[in-house]
Coordinates of C-alpha atoms and ligand atoms in Angstrom, one line a residue:
X1 CA -0.2 0.0 0.0
X2 CA 1.3 3.6 -0.7
X3 CA 0.4 5.0 2.8
X4 CA 0.4 8.7 3.4
X5 CA 2.6 10.5 5.2
X6 CA 1.0 14.0 6.6
X7 CA -1.2 14.1 8.9
X8 CA -4.9 13.0 9.5
X9 CA -6.0 15.5 7.8
X10 CA -7.2 14.3 4.3
X11 CA -8.3 15.2 0.9
X12 CA -11.0 13.7 -0.3
X13 CA -9.9 12.2 -3.4
X14 CA -13.0 13.7 -6.6
X15 CA -13.6 11.0 -8.8
X16 CA -12.3 12.1 -12.6
X17 CA -11.9 10.4 -15.5
X18 CA -8.2 8.7 -14.6
X19 CA -10.0 6.4 -12.0
X20 CA -13.0 5.4 -14.3
X21 CA -10.3 4.2 -16.5
X22 CA -9.2 2.3 -13.8
X23 CA -12.5 1.4 -12.7
X24 CA -12.8 0.2 -15.8
X25 CA -9.7 -1.7 -16.0
X26 CA -10.0 -3.3 -12.8
X27 CA -14.1 -4.7 -12.9
X28 CA -13.0 -6.0 -16.8
X29 CA -9.9 -8.2 -14.1
X30 CA -7.4 -6.7 -16.8
X31 CA -3.5 -7.0 -14.7
X32 CA -5.5 -8.9 -12.3
X33 CA -6.9 -6.2 -9.7
X34 CA -3.0 -5.1 -9.9
X35 CA -3.2 -1.1 -10.2
X36 CA 0.7 -0.3 -10.0
X37 CA 1.0 3.5 -11.0
X38 CA 5.0 5.3 -11.3
X39 CA 6.0 8.8 -10.6
X40 CA 9.4 9.4 -13.7
X41 CA 11.1 12.7 -13.1
X42 CA 14.0 13.5 -14.9
X43 CA 16.6 15.0 -12.7
X44 CA 17.7 17.6 -14.3
X45 CA 15.9 20.2 -11.8
X46 CA 13.9 20.6 -8.6
X47 CA 10.7 19.8 -8.8
X48 CA 7.5 22.2 -9.5
X49 CA 3.9 22.4 -8.7
X50 CA 2.8 21.0 -12.1
X51 CA 4.7 17.6 -10.9
X52 CA 3.2 18.1 -7.4
X53 CA -0.2 17.4 -9.7
X54 CA 1.5 14.8 -11.4
X55 CA 2.5 12.5 -8.0
X56 CA -0.8 13.0 -6.3
X57 CA -2.1 12.3 -9.9
X58 CA -0.1 8.7 -9.8
X59 CA -0.5 8.4 -5.5
X60 CA -3.1 9.4 -5.4
X61 CA -4.7 6.5 -7.8
X62 CA -2.8 4.1 -5.9
X63 CA -4.5 5.0 -2.4
X64 CA -7.7 4.5 -3.7
X65 CA -7.2 1.2 -5.8
X66 CA -5.3 -0.2 -2.8
X67 CA -2.3 -0.5 -5.6
X68 CA 1.4 1.0 -5.5
X69 CA 3.5 3.8 -7.2
X70 CA 7.3 3.2 -7.6
X71 CA 9.5 6.1 -8.2
X72 CA 11.7 6.1 -11.2
X73 CA 14.2 8.2 -12.3
X74 CA 14.2 8.8 -15.9
X75 CA 17.7 9.7 -16.1
X76 CA 18.3 8.8 -20.4
X77 CA 20.2 12.3 -20.0
X78 CA 24.0 12.1 -18.2
X79 CA 24.5 16.0 -19.5
X80 CA 22.2 17.5 -17.7
X81 CA 20.9 14.8 -14.4
X82 CA 22.6 15.7 -11.7
X83 CA 22.8 13.5 -7.7
X84 CA 21.9 16.8 -6.3
X85 CA 18.1 16.8 -8.2
X86 CA 17.4 12.9 -7.1
X87 CA 17.7 13.8 -3.9
X88 CA 15.8 17.0 -3.6
X89 CA 13.0 14.4 -6.1
X90 CA 13.2 12.1 -2.7
X91 CA 12.4 14.9 -0.6
X92 CA 9.7 17.2 -1.9
X93 CA 7.9 13.5 -3.0
X94 CA 7.8 12.4 0.7
X95 CA 7.6 15.5 1.8
X96 CA 4.0 15.8 -0.3
X97 CA 3.0 12.8 2.0
X98 CA 3.6 10.2 -0.1
X99 CA 6.0 7.0 0.3
X100 CA 6.9 4.9 -2.7
X101 CA 8.4 2.4 -0.4
X102 CA 11.0 -0.3 -1.7
X103 CA 9.9 0.9 -5.2
X104 CA 13.0 2.6 -6.3
X105 CA 13.5 2.5 -9.7
X106 CA 16.5 4.5 -12.8
X107 CA 15.4 4.3 -16.0
X108 CA 19.5 3.3 -15.8
X109 CA 18.8 0.1 -14.0
X110 CA 17.4 -1.0 -17.5
X111 CA 20.2 0.2 -19.5
X112 CA 22.2 -3.5 -20.8
X113 CA 18.1 -4.9 -20.8
X114 CA 17.9 -1.7 -23.3
X115 CA 20.8 -2.8 -24.9
X116 CA 20.3 -6.4 -25.2
X117 CA 16.6 -5.3 -26.9
X118 CA 18.8 -3.1 -29.4
X119 CA 20.6 -6.1 -30.4
X120 CA 17.6 -7.9 -31.4
X121 CA 15.8 -5.1 -32.7
X122 CA 18.9 -4.8 -35.7
X123 CA 19.0 -9.3 -35.9
X124 CA 15.4 -8.0 -36.1
X125 CA 16.3 -6.0 -39.3
X126 CA 14.0 -3.6 -37.0
X127 CA 17.4 -1.1 -36.7
X128 CA 20.2 0.0 -38.6
X129 CA 23.5 2.6 -37.5
X130 CA 22.8 5.3 -39.6
X131 CA 26.7 8.0 -40.1
X132 CA 23.8 10.7 -41.7
X133 CA 24.4 13.6 -38.2
X134 CA 21.9 14.8 -36.8
X135 CA 20.9 17.7 -38.9
X136 CA 20.4 16.3 -41.4
X137 CA 18.4 13.6 -40.3
X138 CA 16.4 15.1 -39.0
X139 CA 15.6 17.7 -42.6
X140 CA 14.9 14.4 -44.1
X141 CA 11.5 13.6 -41.1
X142 CA 9.6 15.4 -44.0
X143 CA 6.5 17.2 -42.4
X144 CA 3.1 15.8 -41.3
X145 CA 1.7 15.8 -44.6
X146 CA 5.3 15.7 -46.6
X147 CA 6.9 11.8 -46.1
X148 CA 10.3 11.8 -45.4
X149 CA 13.3 10.6 -47.6
X150 CA 14.8 7.2 -46.2
X151 CA 18.6 6.8 -44.8
X152 CA 21.2 5.3 -47.3
X153 CA 21.9 3.9 -44.6
X154 CA 18.6 1.7 -43.8
X155 CA 20.0 -0.6 -45.5
X156 CA 22.7 -1.7 -44.3
X157 CA 23.3 -5.5 -43.0
X158 CA 22.5 -6.6 -40.0
X159 CA 25.9 -8.0 -39.6
X160 CA 27.1 -4.6 -40.1
X161 CA 24.7 -2.7 -38.5
X162 CA 26.1 -5.5 -35.5
X163 CA 28.9 -4.2 -36.1
X164 CA 29.2 -0.4 -36.3
X165 CA 26.7 -0.2 -33.3
X166 CA 29.0 -2.3 -30.7
X167 CA 31.8 0.2 -32.4
X168 CA 29.3 3.3 -30.9
X169 CA 29.6 1.3 -27.7
X170 CA 32.7 0.5 -27.5
X171 CA 34.0 4.6 -28.1
X172 CA 35.5 3.7 -31.3
X173 CA 33.5 6.7 -33.1
X174 CA 33.3 10.0 -31.7
X175 CA 29.7 11.9 -30.3
X176 CA 27.2 13.0 -33.4
X177 CA 29.1 10.9 -35.8
X178 CA 26.5 7.7 -35.8
X179 CA 23.3 7.0 -33.8
X180 CA 20.7 4.3 -33.5
X181 CA 17.4 4.3 -35.2
X182 CA 14.6 2.3 -35.6
X183 CA 12.5 1.0 -39.3
X184 CA 9.7 1.7 -39.0
X185 CA 8.3 3.7 -41.7
X186 CA 9.4 6.6 -43.0
X187 CA 5.8 7.9 -44.7
X188 CA 4.3 7.0 -41.2
X189 CA 1.6 9.4 -41.2
X190 CA 3.2 10.5 -37.3
X191 CA 6.5 11.2 -37.6
X192 CA 7.4 9.9 -34.6
X193 CA 7.4 6.8 -36.1
X194 CA 9.5 7.7 -39.5
X195 CA 12.8 5.6 -37.9
X196 CA 13.1 7.6 -34.4
X197 CA 16.8 7.2 -33.4
X198 CA 17.1 5.3 -30.7
X199 CA 20.9 6.1 -28.9
X200 CA 23.4 8.3 -29.5
X201 CA 27.0 8.5 -28.3
X202 CA 27.7 11.0 -25.2
X203 CA 31.8 10.8 -24.1
X204 CA 29.5 11.7 -20.3
X205 CA 29.6 9.9 -17.1
X206 CA 26.2 9.0 -16.2
X207 CA 25.0 10.4 -12.3
X208 CA 24.6 6.6 -11.9
X209 CA 26.9 4.5 -14.3
X210 CA 29.7 6.6 -14.4
X211 CA 31.5 6.0 -17.7
X212 CA 30.3 2.6 -18.0
X213 CA 28.4 3.7 -21.1
X214 CA 29.3 6.2 -24.3
X215 CA 26.3 5.4 -25.8
X216 CA 22.6 6.4 -24.4
X217 CA 19.3 6.0 -25.0
X218 CA 16.5 8.1 -25.6
X219 CA 13.6 9.3 -23.7
X220 CA 11.0 7.8 -26.5
X221 CA 13.2 4.4 -26.6
X222 CA 13.3 4.2 -22.1
X223 CA 10.0 4.7 -21.3
X224 CA 7.9 3.0 -22.5
X225 CA 10.1 -0.8 -21.6
X226 CA 10.7 0.4 -18.2
X227 CA 7.1 0.7 -17.8
X228 CA 6.9 -2.4 -18.7
X229 CA 9.9 -3.6 -17.3
X230 CA 8.9 -2.0 -13.7
X231 CA 5.2 -3.8 -14.7
X232 CA 2.9 -0.3 -14.9
X233 CA -0.4 -0.9 -15.5
X234 CA -1.7 2.3 -15.7
X235 CA 1.0 5.5 -17.2
X236 CA -0.6 8.6 -16.4
X237 CA 1.7 11.9 -18.4
X238 CA 0.8 15.0 -20.6
X239 CA -1.2 15.5 -23.6
X240 CA 1.9 16.3 -25.8
X241 CA 2.8 12.4 -25.3
X242 CA -0.7 10.7 -26.7
X243 CA 1.5 11.7 -30.0
X244 CA 4.3 9.2 -29.1
X245 CA 1.7 6.6 -27.8
X246 CA 2.0 4.1 -30.9
X247 CA 6.1 4.4 -31.2
X248 CA 5.8 2.7 -27.1
X249 CA 3.2 0.5 -28.2
X250 CA 5.8 -0.4 -31.2
X251 CA 8.9 -1.0 -29.0
X252 CA 7.1 -3.2 -26.1
X253 CA 5.7 -5.4 -29.0
X254 CA 9.1 -5.5 -30.6
X255 CA 9.4 -7.7 -27.1
X256 CA 7.0 -9.9 -27.6
X257 CA 7.3 -11.9 -24.1
X258 CA 4.2 -11.2 -22.9
X259 CA 0.6 -10.1 -23.5
X260 CA 0.4 -8.0 -20.7
X261 CA 0.7 -4.0 -21.9
X262 CA 1.1 -0.9 -19.6
X263 CA -2.1 1.6 -20.2
X264 CA -0.5 4.9 -21.2
X265 CA -3.3 7.6 -20.1
X266 CA -2.9 11.5 -20.4
X267 CA -3.9 14.6 -19.0
X268 CA -3.5 18.7 -19.0
X269 CA -0.9 19.9 -17.0
X270 CA -0.8 21.9 -14.9
X271 CA -0.3 25.4 -16.1
X272 CA -1.0 27.9 -13.2
X273 CA -1.6 32.0 -13.3
X274 CA 1.5 34.5 -12.3
X275 CA 4.4 31.9 -12.8
X276 CA 6.5 30.0 -14.8
X277 CA 6.9 25.6 -15.0
X278 CA 9.4 24.7 -17.4
X279 CA 12.5 23.3 -16.3
X280 CA 14.8 25.3 -18.1
X281 CA 13.8 28.7 -17.3
X282 CA 13.7 27.8 -13.7
X283 CA 17.5 26.7 -13.9
X284 CA 17.9 29.8 -16.3
X285 CA 16.2 32.0 -13.2
X286 CA 18.8 30.5 -10.0
X287 CA 21.9 29.8 -12.2
X288 CA 21.7 33.6 -13.3
X289 CA 21.0 34.9 -9.9
X290 CA 17.2 36.0 -10.8
X291 CA 16.4 34.1 -7.1
X292 CA 18.2 32.5 -4.0
X293 CA 17.7 29.3 -5.0
X294 CA 15.9 26.1 -6.0
X295 CA 14.1 27.1 -3.1
X296 CA 13.4 31.2 -2.5
X297 CA 10.7 31.5 -1.0
X298 CA 9.3 32.9 -4.5
X299 CA 10.4 29.9 -7.4
X300 CA 7.0 27.5 -8.2
X301 CA 9.2 24.6 -6.8
X302 CA 8.2 22.7 -3.7
X303 CA 11.4 23.2 -2.2
X304 CA 10.7 26.8 -3.0
X305 CA 6.9 26.2 -1.3
X306 CA 8.2 24.8 1.5
X307 CA 10.6 27.6 2.9
X308 CA 7.6 30.1 2.1
X309 CA 5.3 28.2 4.4
X310 CA 3.2 26.2 2.2
X311 CA 1.3 22.8 3.6
X312 CA 2.1 19.9 1.9
X313 CA -2.3 19.2 2.6
X314 CA -2.4 22.8 0.9
X315 CA -0.6 21.7 -2.0
X316 CA -2.9 18.0 -1.9
X317 CA -6.2 20.0 -2.0
X318 CA -5.2 22.4 -4.4
X319 CA -4.3 19.2 -6.5
X320 CA -7.6 18.3 -6.3
X321 CA -9.4 21.2 -6.5
X322 CA -8.0 21.5 -9.9
X323 CA -9.0 18.5 -10.9
X324 CA -7.6 16.2 -13.4
X325 CA -9.0 17.1 -17.8
X326 CA -8.0 15.8 -21.6
X327 CA -8.2 20.2 -22.2
X328 CA -5.0 22.3 -21.5
X329 CA -5.9 25.6 -19.5
X330 CA -4.3 28.5 -16.6
X331 CA -5.5 27.7 -13.3
X332 CA -5.5 31.0 -10.9
X333 CA -2.6 31.1 -8.9
X334 CA -4.9 32.9 -6.7
X335 CA -6.8 29.0 -5.7
X336 CA -3.3 28.0 -4.4
X337 CA -3.4 30.5 -2.1
X338 CA -6.6 29.7 -0.5
X339 CA -6.0 26.7 0.3
X340 CA -3.2 27.1 1.6
X341 CA -4.9 29.9 4.1
X342 CA -7.4 27.4 4.6
X343 CA -5.0 24.9 5.9
X344 CA -2.9 27.6 7.9
X345 CA -5.7 28.9 9.1
X346 CA -6.5 25.5 10.7
X347 CA -3.3 25.2 11.7
X348 CA -1.4 28.2 12.8
X349 CA -0.8 29.7 16.2
X350 CA -1.9 33.4 16.4
X351 CA 0.9 35.3 17.6
X352 CA 1.3 39.5 17.4
X353 CA 4.6 41.4 15.7
X354 CA 4.3 44.3 14.3
X355 CA 6.2 44.9 11.2
X356 CA 6.7 49.1 10.9
X357 CA 6.6 49.6 14.3
X358 CA 5.8 53.0 15.9
X359 CA 6.2 53.4 20.0
X360 CA 3.1 54.6 22.2
X361 CA 4.0 54.8 25.9
X362 CA 1.7 54.3 27.8
X363 CA 2.4 57.4 30.7
X364 CA -0.3 55.8 33.7
X365 CA 1.4 52.7 33.7
X366 CA 4.7 52.3 36.2
X367 CA 6.9 52.2 34.5
X368 CA 9.7 48.3 35.1
X369 CA 6.7 46.3 35.4
X370 CA 5.4 43.0 33.0
X371 CA 1.7 42.1 33.1
X372 CA 1.7 39.3 31.5
X373 CA -1.8 39.1 29.2
X374 CA -3.4 35.5 28.5
X375 CA -4.5 35.1 24.7
X376 CA -5.8 32.2 22.6
X377 CA -3.3 30.5 20.2
X378 CA -5.8 29.7 17.8
X379 CA -9.3 30.0 17.8
X380 CA -10.5 27.7 15.6
X381 CA -8.3 25.3 17.4
X382 CA -8.9 25.4 21.4
X383 CA -7.1 22.2 21.9
X384 CA -4.4 24.6 21.7
X385 CA -4.6 26.2 24.3
X386 CA -3.7 30.1 25.5
X387 CA -0.4 31.8 26.0
X388 CA 1.2 35.0 28.3
X389 CA 1.8 37.7 26.8
X390 CA 3.7 41.1 28.0
X391 CA 2.8 43.7 28.4
X392 CA 4.4 46.7 30.2
X393 CA 4.3 50.9 29.4
X394 CA 6.1 50.5 26.1
X395 CA 5.1 49.1 23.2
X396 CA 5.1 49.2 19.1
X397 CA 1.7 49.8 17.2
X398 CA 2.0 49.8 13.5
X399 CA 2.4 52.7 12.6
X400 CA 0.0 53.3 9.6
X401 CA -2.4 52.0 12.6
X402 CA -1.7 55.9 14.0
X403 CA -3.3 58.6 12.1
X404 CA -2.6 62.5 13.3
X405 CA -6.1 63.3 11.0
X406 CA -7.7 60.6 10.4
X407 CA -10.0 60.4 7.9
X408 CA -13.5 59.5 9.0
X409 CA -13.5 56.2 7.8
X410 CA -10.4 55.6 9.4
X411 CA -11.4 53.7 13.3
X412 CA -8.3 53.1 14.8
X413 CA -5.9 54.9 16.4
X414 CA -6.1 59.4 16.6
X415 CA -5.5 62.0 19.0
X416 CA -8.3 61.7 21.9
X417 CA -9.7 58.5 20.5
X418 CA -10.0 55.6 22.6
X419 CA -9.1 51.7 21.1
X420 CA -8.7 48.1 21.8
X421 CA -4.9 47.2 22.3
X422 CA -6.2 42.6 21.6
X423 CA -6.2 40.7 25.4
X424 CA -4.6 43.9 26.8
X425 CA -6.7 47.1 27.8
X426 CA -8.9 49.8 26.0
X427 CA -5.5 53.0 25.7
X428 CA -6.4 57.3 24.5
X429 CA -4.1 58.6 22.4
X430 CA -3.5 61.6 24.5
X431 CA 0.2 63.5 22.6
X432 CA 1.9 62.7 19.6
X433 CA 5.6 63.9 19.5
X434 CA 7.8 64.5 16.2
X435 CA 11.1 65.0 15.8
X436 CA 12.8 68.5 14.1
X437 CA 11.7 66.5 10.5
X438 CA 8.3 66.6 11.5
X439 CA 7.8 62.1 11.7
X440 CA 5.8 60.9 13.7
X441 CA 8.5 59.3 17.2
X442 CA 6.4 58.7 19.5
X443 CA 2.1 58.4 20.2
X444 CA 1.6 59.0 24.0
X445 CA -1.2 57.0 26.0
X446 CA -3.1 56.2 28.7
X447 CA -4.7 53.2 29.7
X448 CA -8.2 52.2 31.4
X449 CA -6.8 49.5 34.1
X450 CA -10.9 48.3 34.0
X451 CA -10.4 47.1 31.2
X452 CA -7.9 44.6 31.2
X453 CA -8.3 41.7 29.2
X454 CA -9.5 43.9 26.0
X455 CA -13.3 43.9 28.1
X456 CA -15.1 46.7 28.3
X457 CA -15.9 48.0 31.7
X458 CA -19.2 49.8 31.5
X459 CA -20.4 48.4 27.8
X460 CA -18.4 51.3 26.4
X461 CA -17.8 50.5 22.9
X462 CA -14.5 51.5 20.6
X463 CA -14.3 50.5 17.2
X464 CA -10.9 48.9 17.0
X465 CA -8.9 46.5 17.8
X466 CA -5.0 46.9 17.8
X467 CA -2.5 43.6 17.9
X468 CA 0.5 45.2 19.7
X469 CA 3.9 44.3 21.0
X470 CA 6.0 45.3 23.9
X471 CA 9.0 47.1 23.0
X472 CA 11.5 45.9 25.8
X473 CA 10.3 42.5 25.8
X474 CA 10.0 41.1 22.2
X475 CA 12.0 39.6 20.3
X476 CA 13.2 41.4 17.0
X477 CA 12.8 39.9 14.2
X478 CA 13.8 40.2 10.3
X479 CA 10.3 39.7 7.8
X480 CA 10.5 38.5 4.3
X481 CA 7.4 39.6 2.6
X482 CA 6.9 38.1 -0.7
X483 CA 4.7 38.4 -3.9
X484 CA 4.2 37.1 -6.8
X485 CA 7.3 36.5 -8.9
X486 CA 6.3 38.2 -12.8
X487 CA 3.3 40.5 -13.2
X488 CA 1.8 38.7 -15.5
X489 CA -0.2 36.2 -15.5
X490 CA 1.2 34.2 -18.3
X491 CA 5.4 35.2 -18.0
X492 CA 6.0 32.6 -20.8
X493 CA 3.6 33.5 -23.3
X494 CA 4.3 36.6 -24.3
X495 CA 5.0 37.6 -27.4
X496 CA 9.0 38.1 -28.8
X497 CA 9.6 39.5 -25.1
X498 CA 11.2 37.1 -23.0
X499 CA 9.6 36.0 -20.0
X500 CA 12.4 38.0 -17.3
X501 CA 10.8 40.9 -18.5
X502 CA 8.3 40.4 -16.2
X503 CA 9.5 39.4 -13.2
X504 CA 8.3 41.8 -10.6
X505 CA 11.0 44.4 -8.8
X506 CA 9.1 43.2 -5.6
X507 CA 8.8 40.3 -5.6
X508 CA 11.3 40.3 -2.1
X509 CA 11.3 43.1 0.5
X510 CA 13.2 42.8 3.5
X511 CA 11.9 44.0 6.3
X512 CA 14.8 44.2 8.9
X513 CA 13.9 45.4 12.5
X514 CA 10.1 44.3 12.8
X515 CA 9.6 43.2 16.6
X516 CA 7.1 39.9 17.7
X517 CA 6.1 39.2 20.9
X518 CA 8.7 37.0 22.8
X519 CA 6.4 33.4 22.2
X520 CA 7.8 32.8 18.4
X521 CA 11.7 32.7 20.7
X522 CA 11.5 28.8 20.3
X523 CA 10.0 28.0 17.1
X524 CA 11.3 25.5 15.6
X525 CA 12.1 27.1 10.7
X526 CA 9.0 26.2 8.8
X527 CA 6.9 26.1 11.8
X528 CA 4.0 28.2 11.2
X529 CA 2.3 31.3 13.1
X530 CA -0.4 33.7 12.0
X531 CA 0.9 36.8 12.8
X532 CA -2.4 38.9 13.9
X533 CA -4.7 40.9 11.0
X534 CA -1.4 40.6 8.5
X535 CA -1.3 37.0 7.6
X536 CA 0.8 34.0 7.3
X537 CA 4.5 34.0 8.7
X538 CA 6.7 31.2 8.8
X539 CA 10.2 30.2 10.5
X540 CA 12.6 30.4 7.5
X541 CA 16.0 28.6 8.0
X542 CA 18.2 31.4 7.6
X543 CA 17.5 32.6 11.3
X544 CA 19.8 32.3 14.0
X545 CA 19.9 31.7 17.6
X546 CA 18.7 35.6 18.6
X547 CA 17.2 36.7 14.6
X548 CA 14.5 34.8 13.4
X549 CA 13.9 35.7 10.0
X550 CA 10.4 34.8 9.5
X551 CA 8.8 34.8 5.8
X552 CA 5.5 35.7 4.9
X553 CA 3.6 32.7 3.4
X554 CA 0.4 35.1 2.3
X555 CA -1.2 37.9 3.5
X556 CA -4.6 37.0 5.6
X557 CA -6.4 38.7 2.3
X558 CA -5.7 37.9 -1.1
X559 CA -4.6 41.3 -2.3
X560 CA -4.4 41.1 -6.0
X561 CA -8.5 39.8 -6.5
X562 CA -9.3 42.8 -4.3
X563 CA -7.1 45.0 -6.3
X564 CA -8.9 43.8 -9.5
X565 CA -12.3 44.0 -7.5
X566 CA -11.2 47.8 -6.9
X567 CA -11.0 48.3 -10.8
X568 CA -14.3 46.9 -12.4
Ligands
ATP1 P1 11.5 18.5 -19.5 O1 11.4 17.5 -19.8 O2 11.5 19.4 -20.5 O3 12.4 18.5 -18.6 P2 8.6 17.9 -17.4 O4 8.2 19.6 -16.7 O5 7.9 17.1 -18.3 O6 10.7 18.9 -17.9 P3 9.3 15.3 -16.3 O7 11.3 15.6 -15.1 O8 10.2 14.6 -16.9 O9 9.7 16.9 -16.6 O10 8.1 15.0 -15.5 C1 7.7 14.4 -14.5 C2 6.6 14.3 -14.2 O11 5.7 15.0 -14.3 C3 6.2 13.7 -15.8 O12 5.5 12.9 -15.7 C4 5.5 15.1 -16.4 O13 4.3 14.4 -17.9 C5 4.6 15.4 -15.2 N1 4.7 16.6 -15.2 C6 5.5 17.6 -15.7 N2 5.6 19.6 -15.6 C7 3.9 19.0 -15.2 C8 3.1 19.7 -15.2 N3 2.9 21.3 -15.5 N4 1.6 19.4 -14.7 C9 1.4 18.3 -14.1 N5 2.1 16.8 -14.6 C10 3.9 17.9 -15.1
MG2 MG1 9.2 15.1 -19.4

């Protein structure tokens, strides 16, 4: 059984067209009732939210039908693949809450099988060594409406092909000088059937097989057979592979050793607004320093989202909400952020933190005294209990919670006005202190001792409740505010413009001097908090003792949709 390594807060998976196909196969007794799916990443980058959709789908099918899921690294291109990526992919799949048990595979495990299979195809006259270069071969491919041209090497004898292919394997020839091709049909209406390349010479060490091989199978020659040899029953992939399916079937047909066939089912990949999903482009952002790394909290990678404070459940819920279809579309990133808020609302402890501090002196509160005020940890979860927050004569409030000359709609603190300090007291503004430039440096207030806990002593009302922290007992922290990495919905789809032209210059704002209540002192990296009235935050691994760093995961409300609403 695939098991869920997350917690008990579960996704209730909707039924989709792939589930229906699996159910039909089960009803017909196919594969003796076995369900085995796989997640097949190429280890050439970190996983992103699109991969999360595929992971949730593949592991989800197995969970739903009592099956299993393999993790397979499609490592057929040593020029782009690295162990760092293998490790990060395993970490990310586990973190999302899925477990492949002992079913970890690599396409490179099958290199010998694939080589032997290639020999079989040559012996049967179904593959040949082509001495032309890649450019010539591609020119001869033709177009969907015009048949291709047969290679002059197509009718080589089996003996010559065997000898040349062995020479390729032994490293006798230069890269690019020869390839092995399948002999299928240069006039096929399906371009993928026009004598596809099976092997190329590449004198690059492989992250697992070292320099054992100098020829490597192409992805198309490896993928379907790996599915077959692993015994995959349902091979779920994205729509662009639909046209490759006849080729995969052709290969498995040539193996001719059983009736069993993995069933390939295609679905539409996830596209997300304000996001790019191409690993090549993400690598460019990392390599050229546009972001701080693959796990930069602005990246759509799973590691970036984890560091940003997204939870596995929120990602799984999102994957379930967007569903699985055959139609390409664009999902709204707000929906992902909604799933994140929904989960964090249930689990994040509430604390008070002030990001843009304005000092308030409570002139009738004794100096040197600390009063502990009881605060609720999470109103959504009474079991989470309460904590004590120190209240002192000097506190901080948010600078924008005070206005010297408030407009009529402003109900927060202003001269002569009384407000509630959450969990503490009613305070009334008596004086504004400014520096020479006219900037407000302090606000003086008096408090009503009878309003302890923030309760009205005599039924009198105040129009607003502010969060605050003690100026002397709180912790100084750096807070990093993140916004969307791109300013347009479809950064990769802008005509004649590079996606990097649309990077959001305000995607990261660092606030070096924020103050947070002392209860967060011992918080572990990645722990989640709601800063009351501000949003959800999590502890960044860059934190050091005495100097925590918080990432804003999401604001409390969706600022972007509010803006959209305003303009419409
Ligand atoms: P590339 O092949 O360009 O390196 P890729 O995104 O296809 O990039 P893979 O490592 O091959 O990367 O992907 C692993 C699996 O994840 C594949 O089965 C693929 O179909 C799936 N996948 C990749 N991107 C998405 C996406 N945006 N939505 C859904 N599934 C995806
Ligand atoms: Mg791919």
